[in-house]
PDB file of N, CA and C in Angstrom:
ATOM      1  N   MET A   1       0.821  -1.191   0.000  1.00  0.00           N
ATOM      2  CA  MET A   1       0.000   0.000   0.000  1.00  0.00           C
ATOM      3  C   MET A   1       0.856   1.240   0.000  1.00  0.00           C
ATOM      4  N   GLY A   2       0.320   2.264  -0.577  1.00  0.00           N
ATOM      5  CA  GLY A   2       1.071   3.500  -0.708  1.00  0.00           C
ATOM      6  C   GLY A   2       0.957   4.405   0.487  1.00  0.00           C
ATOM      7  N   CYS A   3       1.717   5.446   0.411  1.00  0.00           N
ATOM      8  CA  CYS A   3       1.730   6.461   1.460  1.00  0.00           C
ATOM      9  C   CYS A   3       1.147   7.748   0.894  1.00  0.00           C
ATOM     10  N   CYS A   4       0.297   8.370   1.671  1.00  0.00           N
ATOM     11  CA  CYS A   4      -0.296   9.640   1.256  1.00  0.00           C
ATOM     12  C   CYS A   4       0.560  10.772   1.803  1.00  0.00           C
ATOM     13  N   CYS A   5       1.634  11.013   1.182  1.00  0.00           N
ATOM     14  CA  CYS A   5       2.515  12.080   1.616  1.00  0.00           C
ATOM     15  C   CYS A   5       2.233  13.310   0.775  1.00  0.00           C
ATOM     16  N   GLN A   6       1.935  14.404   1.429  1.00  0.00           N
ATOM     17  CA  GLN A   6       1.668  15.667   0.751  1.00  0.00           C
ATOM     18  C   GLN A   6       0.584  15.502  -0.314  1.00  0.00           C
ATOM     19  N   LYS A   7      -0.493  14.812   0.063  1.00  0.00           N
ATOM     20  CA  LYS A   7      -1.672  14.620  -0.800  1.00  0.00           C
ATOM     21  C   LYS A   7      -1.340  13.901  -2.104  1.00  0.00           C
ATOM     22  N   LYS A   8      -0.445  12.942  -2.034  1.00  0.00           N
ATOM     23  CA  LYS A   8      -0.125  12.105  -3.181  1.00  0.00           C
ATOM     24  C   LYS A   8       0.031  10.676  -2.664  1.00  0.00           C
ATOM     25  N   THR A   9      -0.473   9.716  -3.411  1.00  0.00           N
ATOM     26  CA  THR A   9      -0.390   8.323  -2.984  1.00  0.00           C
ATOM     27  C   THR A   9       0.491   7.546  -3.951  1.00  0.00           C
ATOM     28  N   VAL A  10       1.481   6.885  -3.409  1.00  0.00           N
ATOM     29  CA  VAL A  10       2.341   6.019  -4.208  1.00  0.00           C
ATOM     30  C   VAL A  10       1.734   4.622  -4.159  1.00  0.00           C
ATOM     31  N   ARG A  11       1.386   4.088  -5.316  1.00  0.00           N
ATOM     32  CA  ARG A  11       0.771   2.767  -5.405  1.00  0.00           C
ATOM     33  C   ARG A  11       1.736   1.793  -6.057  1.00  0.00           C
ATOM     34  N   ASP A  12       1.666   0.538  -5.628  1.00  0.00           N
ATOM     35  CA  ASP A  12       2.508  -0.458  -6.281  1.00  0.00           C
ATOM     36  C   ASP A  12       1.891  -0.824  -7.632  1.00  0.00           C
ATOM     37  N   ASP A  13       2.680  -1.506  -8.454  1.00  0.00           N
ATOM     38  CA  ASP A  13       2.246  -1.826  -9.817  1.00  0.00           C
ATOM     39  C   ASP A  13       0.981  -2.679  -9.840  1.00  0.00           C
ATOM     40  N   GLU A  14       0.853  -3.610  -8.891  1.00  0.00           N
ATOM     41  CA  GLU A  14      -0.327  -4.473  -8.856  1.00  0.00           C
ATOM     42  C   GLU A  14      -1.593  -3.666  -8.574  1.00  0.00           C
ATOM     43  N   GLN A  15      -1.504  -2.736  -7.630  1.00  0.00           N
ATOM     44  CA  GLN A  15      -2.667  -1.918  -7.304  1.00  0.00           C
ATOM     45  C   GLN A  15      -3.038  -1.001  -8.469  1.00  0.00           C
ATOM     46  N   LYS A  16      -2.034  -0.403  -9.110  1.00  0.00           N
ATOM     47  CA  LYS A  16      -2.302   0.445 -10.271  1.00  0.00           C
ATOM     48  C   LYS A  16      -2.988  -0.358 -11.373  1.00  0.00           C
ATOM     49  N   LYS A  17      -2.505  -1.574 -11.605  1.00  0.00           N
ATOM     50  CA  LYS A  17      -3.082  -2.404 -12.661  1.00  0.00           C
ATOM     51  C   LYS A  17      -4.530  -2.752 -12.336  1.00  0.00           C
ATOM     52  N   LYS A  18      -4.809  -3.095 -11.080  1.00  0.00           N
ATOM     53  CA  LYS A  18      -6.165  -3.451 -10.675  1.00  0.00           C
ATOM     54  C   LYS A  18      -7.116  -2.270 -10.890  1.00  0.00           C
ATOM     55  N   LEU A  19      -6.700  -1.085 -10.471  1.00  0.00           N
ATOM     56  CA  LEU A  19      -7.556   0.097 -10.610  1.00  0.00           C
ATOM     57  C   LEU A  19      -7.729   0.504 -12.072  1.00  0.00           C
ATOM     58  N   THR A  20      -6.654   0.480 -12.846  1.00  0.00           N
ATOM     59  CA  THR A  20      -6.774   0.875 -14.255  1.00  0.00           C
ATOM     60  C   THR A  20      -7.590  -0.137 -15.050  1.00  0.00           C
ATOM     61  N   ASN A  21      -7.514  -1.422 -14.683  1.00  0.00           N
ATOM     62  CA  ASN A  21      -8.352  -2.429 -15.352  1.00  0.00           C
ATOM     63  C   ASN A  21      -9.829  -2.157 -15.093  1.00  0.00           C
ATOM     64  N   ARG A  22     -10.161  -1.792 -13.851  1.00  0.00           N
ATOM     65  CA  ARG A  22     -11.553  -1.449 -13.534  1.00  0.00           C
ATOM     66  C   ARG A  22     -12.002  -0.248 -14.367  1.00  0.00           C
ATOM     67  N   LEU A  23     -11.132   0.754 -14.480  1.00  0.00           N
ATOM     68  CA  LEU A  23     -11.479   1.947 -15.258  1.00  0.00           C
ATOM     69  C   LEU A  23     -11.641   1.619 -16.738  1.00  0.00           C
ATOM     70  N   SER A  24     -10.818   0.742 -17.238  1.00  0.00           N
ATOM     71  CA  SER A  24     -10.943   0.345 -18.652  1.00  0.00           C
ATOM     72  C   SER A  24     -12.282  -0.337 -18.911  1.00  0.00           C
ATOM     73  N   ARG A  25     -12.703  -1.206 -17.983  1.00  0.00           N
ATOM     74  CA  ARG A  25     -14.014  -1.846 -18.132  1.00  0.00           C
ATOM     75  C   ARG A  25     -15.129  -0.811 -18.079  1.00  0.00           C
ATOM     76  N   LEU A  26     -14.990   0.169 -17.186  1.00  0.00           N
ATOM     77  CA  LEU A  26     -15.987   1.244 -17.096  1.00  0.00           C
ATOM     78  C   LEU A  26     -16.072   2.029 -18.400  1.00  0.00           C
ATOM     79  N   GLU A  27     -14.920   2.346 -18.957  1.00  0.00           N
ATOM     80  CA  GLU A  27     -14.911   3.074 -20.235  1.00  0.00           C
ATOM     81  C   GLU A  27     -15.632   2.278 -21.309  1.00  0.00           C
ATOM     82  N   GLY A  28     -15.413   0.972 -21.328  1.00  0.00           N
ATOM     83  CA  GLY A  28     -16.101   0.118 -22.290  1.00  0.00           C
ATOM     84  C   GLY A  28     -17.608   0.116 -22.076  1.00  0.00           C
ATOM     85  N   GLN A  29     -18.028   0.083 -20.821  1.00  0.00           N
ATOM     86  CA  GLN A  29     -19.454   0.116 -20.529  1.00  0.00           C
ATOM     87  C   GLN A  29     -20.076   1.433 -21.001  1.00  0.00           C
ATOM     88  N   ILE A  30     -19.403   2.533 -20.750  1.00  0.00           N
ATOM     89  CA  ILE A  30     -19.931   3.846 -21.146  1.00  0.00           C
ATOM     90  C   ILE A  30     -19.999   3.941 -22.668  1.00  0.00           C
ATOM     91  N   ARG A  31     -18.967   3.466 -23.357  1.00  0.00           N
ATOM     92  CA  ARG A  31     -19.006   3.466 -24.822  1.00  0.00           C
ATOM     93  C   ARG A  31     -20.168   2.600 -25.324  1.00  0.00           C
ATOM     94  N   GLY A  32     -20.401   1.486 -24.645  1.00  0.00           N
ATOM     95  CA  GLY A  32     -21.521   0.617 -25.018  1.00  0.00           C
ATOM     96  C   GLY A  32     -22.862   1.316 -24.850  1.00  0.00           C
ATOM     97  N   ILE A  33     -23.005   2.060 -23.769  1.00  0.00           N
ATOM     98  CA  ILE A  33     -24.247   2.809 -23.539  1.00  0.00           C
ATOM     99  C   ILE A  33     -24.428   3.865 -24.620  1.00  0.00           C
ATOM    100  N   ARG A  34     -23.357   4.568 -24.969  1.00  0.00           N
ATOM    101  CA  ARG A  34     -23.439   5.565 -26.035  1.00  0.00           C
ATOM    102  C   ARG A  34     -23.884   4.904 -27.340  1.00  0.00           C
ATOM    103  N   GLY A  35     -23.317   3.737 -27.632  1.00  0.00           N
ATOM    104  CA  GLY A  35     -23.710   3.013 -28.841  1.00  0.00           C
ATOM    105  C   GLY A  35     -25.178   2.614 -28.818  1.00  0.00           C
ATOM    106  N   MET A  36     -25.649   2.222 -27.648  1.00  0.00           N
ATOM    107  CA  MET A  36     -27.061   1.860 -27.528  1.00  0.00           C
ATOM    108  C   MET A  36     -27.958   3.057 -27.837  1.00  0.00           C
ATOM    109  N   ILE A  37     -27.575   4.216 -27.343  1.00  0.00           N
ATOM    110  CA  ILE A  37     -28.360   5.426 -27.619  1.00  0.00           C
ATOM    111  C   ILE A  37     -28.327   5.750 -29.105  1.00  0.00           C
ATOM    112  N   GLU A  38     -27.124   5.681 -29.692  1.00  0.00           N
ATOM    113  CA  GLU A  38     -26.989   5.980 -31.118  1.00  0.00           C
ATOM    114  C   GLU A  38     -27.785   5.006 -31.982  1.00  0.00           C
ATOM    115  N   ASN A  39     -27.961   3.774 -31.494  1.00  0.00           N
ATOM    116  CA  ASN A  39     -28.688   2.757 -32.250  1.00  0.00           C
ATOM    117  C   ASN A  39     -30.146   2.622 -31.804  1.00  0.00           C
ATOM    118  N   ASP A  40     -30.628   3.624 -31.068  1.00  0.00           N
ATOM    119  CA  ASP A  40     -32.029   3.677 -30.648  1.00  0.00           C
ATOM    120  C   ASP A  40     -32.473   2.443 -29.861  1.00  0.00           C
ATOM    121  N   ALA A  41     -31.611   1.980 -28.965  1.00  0.00           N
ATOM    122  CA  ALA A  41     -31.964   0.834 -28.122  1.00  0.00           C
ATOM    123  C   ALA A  41     -33.133   1.208 -27.203  1.00  0.00           C
ATOM    124  N   TYR A  42     -33.826   0.216 -26.751  1.00  0.00           N
ATOM    125  CA  TYR A  42     -34.971   0.389 -25.856  1.00  0.00           C
ATOM    126  C   TYR A  42     -34.501   0.995 -24.530  1.00  0.00           C
ATOM    127  N   CYS A  43     -35.294   1.938 -24.017  1.00  0.00           N
ATOM    128  CA  CYS A  43     -34.917   2.687 -22.801  1.00  0.00           C
ATOM    129  C   CYS A  43     -34.547   1.773 -21.635  1.00  0.00           C
ATOM    130  N   THR A  44     -35.350   0.752 -21.401  1.00  0.00           N
ATOM    131  CA  THR A  44     -35.096  -0.148 -20.276  1.00  0.00           C
ATOM    132  C   THR A  44     -33.745  -0.841 -20.410  1.00  0.00           C
ATOM    133  N   ASP A  45     -33.396  -1.220 -21.619  1.00  0.00           N
ATOM    134  CA  ASP A  45     -32.098  -1.866 -21.847  1.00  0.00           C
ATOM    135  C   ASP A  45     -30.950  -0.901 -21.524  1.00  0.00           C
ATOM    136  N   ILE A  46     -31.100   0.352 -21.923  1.00  0.00           N
ATOM    137  CA  ILE A  46     -30.075   1.362 -21.632  1.00  0.00           C
ATOM    138  C   ILE A  46     -29.993   1.590 -20.118  1.00  0.00           C
ATOM    139  N   LEU A  47     -31.145   1.682 -19.473  1.00  0.00           N
ATOM    140  CA  LEU A  47     -31.154   1.889 -18.015  1.00  0.00           C
ATOM    141  C   LEU A  47     -30.452   0.745 -17.282  1.00  0.00           C
ATOM    142  N   MET A  48     -30.638  -0.475 -17.743  1.00  0.00           N
ATOM    143  CA  MET A  48     -29.974  -1.617 -17.099  1.00  0.00           C
ATOM    144  C   MET A  48     -28.456  -1.524 -17.271  1.00  0.00           C
ATOM    145  N   GLN A  49     -28.020  -1.120 -18.446  1.00  0.00           N
ATOM    146  CA  GLN A  49     -26.581  -0.956 -18.668  1.00  0.00           C
ATOM    147  C   GLN A  49     -26.026   0.203 -17.846  1.00  0.00           C
ATOM    148  N   SER A  50     -26.817   1.260 -17.727  1.00  0.00           N
ATOM    149  CA  SER A  50     -26.408   2.403 -16.919  1.00  0.00           C
ATOM    150  C   SER A  50     -26.281   2.005 -15.449  1.00  0.00           C
ATOM    151  N   ALA A  51     -27.222   1.205 -14.964  1.00  0.00           N
ATOM    152  CA  ALA A  51     -27.160   0.721 -13.581  1.00  0.00           C
ATOM    153  C   ALA A  51     -25.927  -0.159 -13.367  1.00  0.00           C
ATOM    154  N   ALA A  52     -25.589  -0.955 -14.360  1.00  0.00           N
ATOM    155  CA  ALA A  52     -24.393  -1.792 -14.265  1.00  0.00           C
ATOM    156  C   ALA A  52     -23.129  -0.924 -14.199  1.00  0.00           C
ATOM    157  N   ALA A  53     -23.104   0.154 -14.987  1.00  0.00           N
ATOM    158  CA  ALA A  53     -21.958   1.065 -14.957  1.00  0.00           C
ATOM    159  C   ALA A  53     -21.862   1.769 -13.601  1.00  0.00           C
ATOM    160  N   ALA A  54     -23.003   2.159 -13.049  1.00  0.00           N
ATOM    161  CA  ALA A  54     -23.015   2.798 -11.730  1.00  0.00           C
ATOM    162  C   ALA A  54     -22.487   1.831 -10.669  1.00  0.00           C
ATOM    163  N   ALA A  55     -22.874   0.569 -10.754  1.00  0.00           N
ATOM    164  CA  ALA A  55     -22.386  -0.438  -9.807  1.00  0.00           C
ATOM    165  C   ALA A  55     -20.876  -0.628  -9.950  1.00  0.00           C
ATOM    166  N   ALA A  56     -20.389  -0.565 -11.184  1.00  0.00           N
ATOM    167  CA  ALA A  56     -18.952  -0.699 -11.416  1.00  0.00           C
ATOM    168  C   ALA A  56     -18.194   0.496 -10.840  1.00  0.00           C
ATOM    169  N   ILE A  57     -18.749   1.683 -10.947  1.00  0.00           N
ATOM    170  CA  ILE A  57     -18.121   2.864 -10.346  1.00  0.00           C
ATOM    171  C   ILE A  57     -18.093   2.716  -8.827  1.00  0.00           C
ATOM    172  N   ASN A  58     -19.191   2.233  -8.249  1.00  0.00           N
ATOM    173  CA  ASN A  58     -19.225   2.012  -6.802  1.00  0.00           C
ATOM    174  C   ASN A  58     -18.174   0.987  -6.376  1.00  0.00           C
ATOM    175  N   ALA A  59     -17.994  -0.063  -7.158  1.00  0.00           N
ATOM    176  CA  ALA A  59     -16.976  -1.072  -6.849  1.00  0.00           C
ATOM    177  C   ALA A  59     -15.579  -0.461  -6.922  1.00  0.00           C
ATOM    178  N   PHE A  60     -15.345   0.381  -7.913  1.00  0.00           N
ATOM    179  CA  PHE A  60     -14.059   1.090  -8.026  1.00  0.00           C
ATOM    180  C   PHE A  60     -13.831   1.951  -6.789  1.00  0.00           C
ATOM    181  N   ASN A  61     -14.859   2.697  -6.382  1.00  0.00           N
ATOM    182  CA  ASN A  61     -14.737   3.564  -5.211  1.00  0.00           C
ATOM    183  C   ASN A  61     -14.470   2.754  -3.943  1.00  0.00           C
ATOM    184  N   ARG A  62     -15.137   1.613  -3.785  1.00  0.00           N
ATOM    185  CA  ARG A  62     -14.899   0.764  -2.611  1.00  0.00           C
ATOM    186  C   ARG A  62     -13.457   0.274  -2.571  1.00  0.00           C
ATOM    187  N   GLU A  63     -12.949  -0.153  -3.713  1.00  0.00           N
ATOM    188  CA  GLU A  63     -11.564  -0.636  -3.797  1.00  0.00           C
ATOM    189  C   GLU A  63     -10.583   0.471  -3.412  1.00  0.00           C
ATOM    190  N   LEU A  64     -10.796   1.654  -3.954  1.00  0.00           N
ATOM    191  CA  LEU A  64      -9.907   2.777  -3.668  1.00  0.00           C
ATOM    192  C   LEU A  64     -10.033   3.222  -2.218  1.00  0.00           C
ATOM    193  N   LEU A  65     -11.250   3.255  -1.691  1.00  0.00           N
ATOM    194  CA  LEU A  65     -11.468   3.646  -0.298  1.00  0.00           C
ATOM    195  C   LEU A  65     -10.820   2.639   0.653  1.00  0.00           C
ATOM    196  N   ASN A  66     -10.953   1.369   0.367  1.00  0.00           N
ATOM    197  CA  ASN A  66     -10.315   0.332   1.174  1.00  0.00           C
ATOM    198  C   ASN A  66      -8.801   0.549   1.226  1.00  0.00           C
ATOM    199  N   SER A  67      -8.219   0.781   0.088  1.00  0.00           N
ATOM    200  CA  SER A  67      -6.780   1.023   0.014  1.00  0.00           C
ATOM    201  C   SER A  67      -6.395   2.282   0.795  1.00  0.00           C
ATOM    202  N   HIS A  68      -7.196   3.318   0.655  1.00  0.00           N
ATOM    203  CA  HIS A  68      -6.926   4.588   1.335  1.00  0.00           C
ATOM    204  C   HIS A  68      -6.960   4.412   2.854  1.00  0.00           C
ATOM    205  N   ILE A  69      -7.980   3.722   3.351  1.00  0.00           N
ATOM    206  CA  ILE A  69      -8.113   3.544   4.797  1.00  0.00           C
ATOM    207  C   ILE A  69      -6.986   2.659   5.338  1.00  0.00           C
ATOM    208  N   ARG A  70      -6.724   1.548   4.676  1.00  0.00           N
ATOM    209  CA  ARG A  70      -5.705   0.614   5.165  1.00  0.00           C
ATOM    210  C   ARG A  70      -4.285   1.155   5.019  1.00  0.00           C
ATOM    211  N   GLY A  71      -4.086   2.029   4.068  1.00  0.00           N
ATOM    212  CA  GLY A  71      -2.750   2.578   3.843  1.00  0.00           C
ATOM    213  C   GLY A  71      -2.594   3.969   4.405  1.00  0.00           C
ATOM    214  N   CYS A  72      -3.122   4.931   3.708  1.00  0.00           N
ATOM    215  CA  CYS A  72      -2.934   6.344   4.044  1.00  0.00           C
ATOM    216  C   CYS A  72      -3.471   6.706   5.421  1.00  0.00           C
ATOM    217  N   VAL A  73      -4.726   6.368   5.683  1.00  0.00           N
ATOM    218  CA  VAL A  73      -5.368   6.765   6.946  1.00  0.00           C
ATOM    219  C   VAL A  73      -4.686   6.075   8.121  1.00  0.00           C
ATOM    220  N   ALA A  74      -4.494   4.762   8.027  1.00  0.00           N
ATOM    221  CA  ALA A  74      -3.864   4.016   9.118  1.00  0.00           C
ATOM    222  C   ALA A  74      -2.461   4.557   9.415  1.00  0.00           C
ATOM    223  N   GLU A  75      -1.712   4.839   8.371  1.00  0.00           N
ATOM    224  CA  GLU A  75      -0.349   5.355   8.567  1.00  0.00           C
ATOM    225  C   GLU A  75      -0.363   6.714   9.249  1.00  0.00           C
ATOM    226  N   ASP A  76      -1.246   7.595   8.818  1.00  0.00           N
ATOM    227  CA  ASP A  76      -1.331   8.916   9.438  1.00  0.00           C
ATOM    228  C   ASP A  76      -1.757   8.823  10.901  1.00  0.00           C
ATOM    229  N   ILE A  77      -2.687   7.931  11.218  1.00  0.00           N
ATOM    230  CA  ILE A  77      -3.120   7.762  12.609  1.00  0.00           C
ATOM    231  C   ILE A  77      -1.960   7.243  13.454  1.00  0.00           C
ATOM    232  N   ARG A  78      -1.212   6.275  12.932  1.00  0.00           N
ATOM    233  CA  ARG A  78      -0.050   5.754  13.669  1.00  0.00           C
ATOM    234  C   ARG A  78       0.971   6.851  13.955  1.00  0.00           C
ATOM    235  N   LYS A  79       1.053   7.827  13.055  1.00  0.00           N
ATOM    236  CA  LYS A  79       1.983   8.945  13.232  1.00  0.00           C
ATOM    237  C   LYS A  79       1.408  10.034  14.138  1.00  0.00           C
ATOM    238  N   GLY A  80       0.176   9.832  14.616  1.00  0.00           N
ATOM    239  CA  GLY A  80      -0.444  10.808  15.495  1.00  0.00           C
ATOM    240  C   GLY A  80      -1.187  11.915  14.774  1.00  0.00           C
ATOM    241  N   ASN A  81      -1.373  11.780  13.480  1.00  0.00           N
ATOM    242  CA  ASN A  81      -2.078  12.784  12.689  1.00  0.00           C
ATOM    243  C   ASN A  81      -3.563  12.448  12.658  1.00  0.00           C
ATOM    244  N   ASP A  82      -4.262  12.809  13.728  1.00  0.00           N
ATOM    245  CA  ASP A  82      -5.690  12.494  13.825  1.00  0.00           C
ATOM    246  C   ASP A  82      -6.552  13.353  12.906  1.00  0.00           C
ATOM    247  N   GLU A  83      -6.007  14.408  12.324  1.00  0.00           N
ATOM    248  CA  GLU A  83      -6.787  15.231  11.390  1.00  0.00           C
ATOM    249  C   GLU A  83      -7.218  14.416  10.172  1.00  0.00           C
ATOM    250  N   VAL A  84      -6.497  13.333   9.904  1.00  0.00           N
ATOM    251  CA  VAL A  84      -6.848  12.488   8.764  1.00  0.00           C
ATOM    252  C   VAL A  84      -8.255  11.908   8.937  1.00  0.00           C
ATOM    253  N   ILE A  85      -8.703  11.769  10.176  1.00  0.00           N
ATOM    254  CA  ILE A  85     -10.056  11.249  10.426  1.00  0.00           C
ATOM    255  C   ILE A  85     -11.097  12.236   9.908  1.00  0.00           C
ATOM    256  N   ASP A  86     -10.880  13.528  10.164  1.00  0.00           N
ATOM    257  CA  ASP A  86     -11.805  14.541   9.643  1.00  0.00           C
ATOM    258  C   ASP A  86     -11.814  14.529   8.119  1.00  0.00           C
ATOM    259  N   ASP A  87     -10.645  14.367   7.534  1.00  0.00           N
ATOM    260  CA  ASP A  87     -10.535  14.307   6.075  1.00  0.00           C
ATOM    261  C   ASP A  87     -11.298  13.090   5.540  1.00  0.00           C
ATOM    262  N   LEU A  88     -11.132  11.952   6.192  1.00  0.00           N
ATOM    263  CA  LEU A  88     -11.838  10.735   5.790  1.00  0.00           C
ATOM    264  C   LEU A  88     -13.341  10.914   5.923  1.00  0.00           C
ATOM    265  N   MET A  89     -13.775  11.493   7.024  1.00  0.00           N
ATOM    266  CA  MET A  89     -15.214  11.694   7.219  1.00  0.00           C
ATOM    267  C   MET A  89     -15.775  12.619   6.137  1.00  0.00           C
ATOM    268  N   GLY A  90     -15.057  13.658   5.774  1.00  0.00           N
ATOM    269  CA  GLY A  90     -15.494  14.543   4.690  1.00  0.00           C
ATOM    270  C   GLY A  90     -15.624  13.787   3.378  1.00  0.00           C
ATOM    271  N   THR A  91     -14.671  12.914   3.115  1.00  0.00           N
ATOM    272  CA  THR A  91     -14.724  12.098   1.900  1.00  0.00           C
ATOM    273  C   THR A  91     -15.933  11.168   1.925  1.00  0.00           C
ATOM    274  N   LEU A  92     -16.170  10.528   3.061  1.00  0.00           N
ATOM    275  CA  LEU A  92     -17.315   9.617   3.173  1.00  0.00           C
ATOM    276  C   LEU A  92     -18.634  10.354   2.990  1.00  0.00           C
ATOM    277  N   TYR A  93     -18.748  11.534   3.573  1.00  0.00           N
ATOM    278  CA  TYR A  93     -19.984  12.309   3.394  1.00  0.00           C
ATOM    279  C   TYR A  93     -20.216  12.631   1.927  1.00  0.00           C
ATOM    280  N   LYS A  94     -19.166  12.991   1.210  1.00  0.00           N
ATOM    281  CA  LYS A  94     -19.303  13.291  -0.219  1.00  0.00           C
ATOM    282  C   LYS A  94     -19.695  12.062  -1.016  1.00  0.00           C
ATOM    283  N   LEU A  95     -19.124  10.913  -0.672  1.00  0.00           N
ATOM    284  CA  LEU A  95     -19.439   9.671  -1.384  1.00  0.00           C
ATOM    285  C   LEU A  95     -20.867   9.212  -1.133  1.00  0.00           C
ATOM    286  N   MET A  96     -21.412   9.552   0.026  1.00  0.00           N
ATOM    287  CA  MET A  96     -22.740   9.052   0.405  1.00  0.00           C
ATOM    288  C   MET A  96     -23.870  10.007   0.047  1.00  0.00           C
ATOM    289  N   LYS A  97     -23.600  11.044  -0.683  1.00  0.00           N
ATOM    290  CA  LYS A  97     -24.661  11.991  -1.082  1.00  0.00           C
ATOM    291  C   LYS A  97     -25.741  11.288  -1.862  1.00  0.00           C
TER     292      LYS A  97
END
């Protein structure tokens, strides 16, 4: 896991690959939805694909949040930087809108 030093996270190659693979699949889903619209697909079919893309974004966010808490947040707390908790709570509030 990386370190959040000066608002930057260093990730290992495996973590970068996992996250970028998720993003690549998301890009494919979005392109597919655009194609469905261009080809006049039925609304319900587009909505189902859109819901699948939203679920994929949520999965990406969970993966990144897990990494952030286990790496960046835990490390900052161990160093006595409790302000990271306020930062995390702000992030969670934004994600849960």
